[in-house]
Amino acid sequence: MNWANRLTVARFFLTIAFVMAMTSGWTYTHTLALAIFVVASVTDYLDGWVARKYSMQTPFGALMDPLVDKIMTAAAFICLIPLGAIPAWVAVVIISREFVITGLRLLASSQGRVLVAESIGKHKTGWQIATIIFFLLEYSVAELFPKLAQNASALRLAEIGESISLIAAVGLTIYSGISYLWRHRAIIQVE
């Protein structure tokens, strides 16, 4: 297994650690979860960079890198629902898109084709990751600096940031999903 694929596998295990941190009752659990998620996000960038720079692209990486990205972001959005950070419908829209695109990739694979991630999908993932980090950062600040988290101006700024990041993440998720399906519509054959 090459280094790019190892980073992808490491991101999967970091996602498990992230979920454990988010669902535990430990002190500073959200700060720990934020740190783990940021490290996992960095591996997302690094595995692609390593694969391209050192010509380590493999069918495993082409399939597993976007799949692990989907697992990581889906896990994070699901963990944010019980906290009241995001409405459940946001997670449902995002996760549904990921299932549909994964299904398309599996269908393509059954036809001997590999569909790689496209730039709009990478932008979508970037916005989703930024949105998750924004919410985790809010919870981390509340743990580390409770007085700042209760400041009226800070709360207003946080609400604006939440709205912008969610609109961008959901909008790009829907747009990239429809665009990807349209571009690869020949794979879907309705009998």
Coordinates of C-alpha atoms in Angstrom, one line a residue:
M1 CA 0.0 0.0 0.0
N2 CA 1.5 3.3 -1.0
W3 CA 1.6 6.5 1.2
A4 CA -1.3 8.2 -0.4
N5 CA -3.5 5.2 0.3
R6 CA -2.2 4.9 3.8
L7 CA -3.3 8.5 4.4
T8 CA -6.7 7.6 3.2
V9 CA -6.9 4.7 5.6
A10 CA -5.6 6.8 8.4
R11 CA -8.4 9.3 7.7
F12 CA -10.9 6.5 8.2
F13 CA -9.5 5.7 11.6
L14 CA -9.3 9.3 12.5
T15 CA -13.0 9.5 11.7
I16 CA -13.7 6.8 14.2
A17 CA -11.7 8.6 16.8
F18 CA -13.6 11.8 16.0
V19 CA -16.9 10.1 16.5
M20 CA -15.7 8.6 19.8
A21 CA -14.7 12.1 21.0
M22 CA -18.0 13.7 19.9
T23 CA -20.1 11.1 21.6
S24 CA -18.1 10.9 24.9
G25 CA -18.6 12.9 28.0
W26 CA -15.0 13.8 28.4
T27 CA -13.8 17.2 29.4
Y28 CA -13.0 19.4 26.4
T29 CA -14.5 16.7 24.1
H30 CA -15.4 19.2 21.4
T31 CA -11.9 20.7 21.4
L32 CA -10.4 17.2 21.0
A33 CA -13.0 16.4 18.3
L34 CA -12.0 19.6 16.5
A35 CA -8.3 18.8 16.6
I36 CA -8.9 15.2 15.3
F37 CA -11.2 16.5 12.5
V38 CA -8.6 19.1 11.4
V39 CA -5.9 16.4 11.3
A40 CA -8.2 14.2 9.3
S41 CA -9.0 17.1 6.9
V42 CA -5.3 17.7 6.4
T43 CA -4.9 14.0 5.4
D44 CA -7.6 14.6 2.8
Y45 CA -5.5 17.2 1.1
L46 CA -2.2 15.4 1.6
D47 CA -3.3 12.0 0.1
G48 CA -4.3 13.7 -3.1
W49 CA -1.2 15.8 -3.3
V50 CA 1.1 12.8 -2.6
A51 CA -0.7 10.7 -5.2
R52 CA -0.4 13.3 -7.9
K53 CA 3.2 14.4 -7.1
Y54 CA 4.6 10.9 -6.9
S55 CA 2.3 9.3 -9.4
M56 CA 0.7 7.0 -6.8
Q57 CA -2.8 7.1 -8.2
T58 CA -4.4 3.7 -7.9
P59 CA -7.9 2.3 -8.4
F60 CA -8.1 1.8 -4.6
G61 CA -7.3 5.5 -4.1
A62 CA -9.8 6.6 -6.8
L63 CA -12.6 4.7 -5.1
M64 CA -11.6 4.9 -1.4
D65 CA -10.5 8.5 -1.1
P66 CA -13.9 10.0 -2.0
L67 CA -15.7 7.3 -0.1
V68 CA -13.7 8.0 3.1
D69 CA -14.3 11.7 2.6
K70 CA -18.0 11.0 2.5
I71 CA -17.8 8.8 5.7
M72 CA -15.9 11.6 7.5
T73 CA -18.2 14.4 6.6
A74 CA -21.4 12.3 7.1
A75 CA -20.1 11.2 10.5
A76 CA -19.5 14.9 11.5
F77 CA -22.8 16.2 10.3
I78 CA -24.6 13.3 12.1
C79 CA -22.7 14.1 15.3
L80 CA -23.7 17.8 15.0
I81 CA -27.4 17.0 14.9
P82 CA -27.9 16.1 18.6
L83 CA -26.1 19.2 19.7
G84 CA -28.6 21.3 17.8
A85 CA -25.9 22.8 15.6
I86 CA -27.6 21.8 12.4
P87 CA -31.1 20.7 11.5
A88 CA -31.5 17.0 10.6
W89 CA -32.6 17.8 7.0
V90 CA -29.2 19.3 6.2
A91 CA -27.5 16.1 7.1
V92 CA -30.1 14.1 5.2
V93 CA -29.6 16.2 2.0
I94 CA -25.8 15.9 2.3
I95 CA -25.7 12.2 3.1
S96 CA -28.4 11.4 0.4
R97 CA -26.2 13.1 -2.3
E98 CA -23.2 11.1 -1.2
F99 CA -25.2 7.8 -1.4
V100 CA -26.5 8.6 -4.8
I101 CA -23.0 9.5 -6.2
T102 CA -21.5 6.4 -4.5
G103 CA -24.2 4.3 -6.2
L104 CA -23.4 5.9 -9.5
R105 CA -19.7 5.1 -9.0
L106 CA -20.6 1.5 -8.1
L107 CA -22.7 1.2 -11.2
A108 CA -19.9 2.6 -13.3
S109 CA -17.5 0.1 -11.7
S110 CA -19.8 -2.7 -12.7
Q111 CA -19.4 -1.5 -16.3
G112 CA -15.6 -1.5 -16.0
R113 CA -15.4 2.3 -15.5
V114 CA -13.9 4.3 -12.7
L115 CA -15.4 7.8 -12.0
V116 CA -12.9 10.0 -10.4
A117 CA -13.8 13.0 -8.2
E118 CA -14.3 16.3 -10.2
S119 CA -13.3 19.8 -9.2
I120 CA -16.8 20.9 -8.2
G121 CA -17.0 17.8 -5.9
K122 CA -13.7 18.8 -4.3
H123 CA -15.0 22.4 -3.7
K124 CA -18.2 20.9 -2.2
T125 CA -16.1 18.7 0.1
G126 CA -14.0 21.7 1.0
W127 CA -17.1 23.8 2.0
Q128 CA -18.5 20.9 3.9
I129 CA -15.3 20.5 5.9
A130 CA -15.1 24.3 6.5
T131 CA -18.7 24.3 7.7
I132 CA -18.0 21.4 10.1
I133 CA -14.8 23.0 11.4
F134 CA -16.7 26.3 11.9
F135 CA -19.3 24.6 14.1
L136 CA -16.7 22.5 16.0
L137 CA -14.7 25.7 16.6
E138 CA -17.8 27.3 18.1
Y139 CA -18.2 24.4 20.5
S140 CA -14.5 24.5 21.3
V141 CA -14.6 28.2 22.1
A142 CA -17.6 27.6 24.3
E143 CA -15.5 25.0 26.2
L144 CA -12.3 27.0 26.4
F145 CA -13.7 30.5 26.7
P146 CA -17.2 30.4 28.1
K147 CA -17.5 34.2 28.6
L148 CA -16.5 34.9 25.0
A149 CA -19.1 32.4 23.8
Q150 CA -21.8 34.3 25.6
N151 CA -20.9 37.7 24.2
A152 CA -23.8 39.1 22.2
S153 CA -21.6 40.4 19.3
A154 CA -19.8 37.1 19.1
L155 CA -23.2 35.3 19.1
R156 CA -24.5 37.4 16.2
L157 CA -21.3 36.9 14.2
A158 CA -21.6 33.1 14.9
E159 CA -25.2 33.0 13.7
I160 CA -24.3 34.8 10.4
G161 CA -21.3 32.5 9.9
E162 CA -23.5 29.4 10.6
S163 CA -26.1 30.6 8.0
I164 CA -23.5 31.4 5.3
S165 CA -21.6 28.2 5.8
L166 CA -24.7 26.0 5.8
I167 CA -26.2 27.7 2.7
A168 CA -22.9 27.3 0.8
A169 CA -22.4 23.7 1.9
V170 CA -25.9 22.6 1.1
G171 CA -26.0 24.6 -2.2
L172 CA -22.7 23.2 -3.4
T173 CA -23.8 19.7 -2.3
I174 CA -27.0 19.8 -4.4
Y175 CA -25.4 21.6 -7.4
S176 CA -22.4 19.2 -7.5
G177 CA -24.7 16.1 -7.2
I178 CA -27.0 17.2 -10.0
S179 CA -24.0 18.2 -12.2
Y180 CA -22.2 14.9 -11.6
L181 CA -25.3 12.9 -12.4
W182 CA -26.0 14.9 -15.5
R183 CA -22.4 14.5 -16.8
H184 CA -22.5 10.7 -16.3
R185 CA -26.1 10.2 -17.2
A186 CA -25.1 7.7 -19.9
I187 CA -24.2 5.2 -17.2
I188 CA -27.7 5.2 -15.8
Q189 CA -29.8 3.1 -18.2
V190 CA -33.5 2.8 -17.3
E191 CA -35.1 -0.2 -19.0

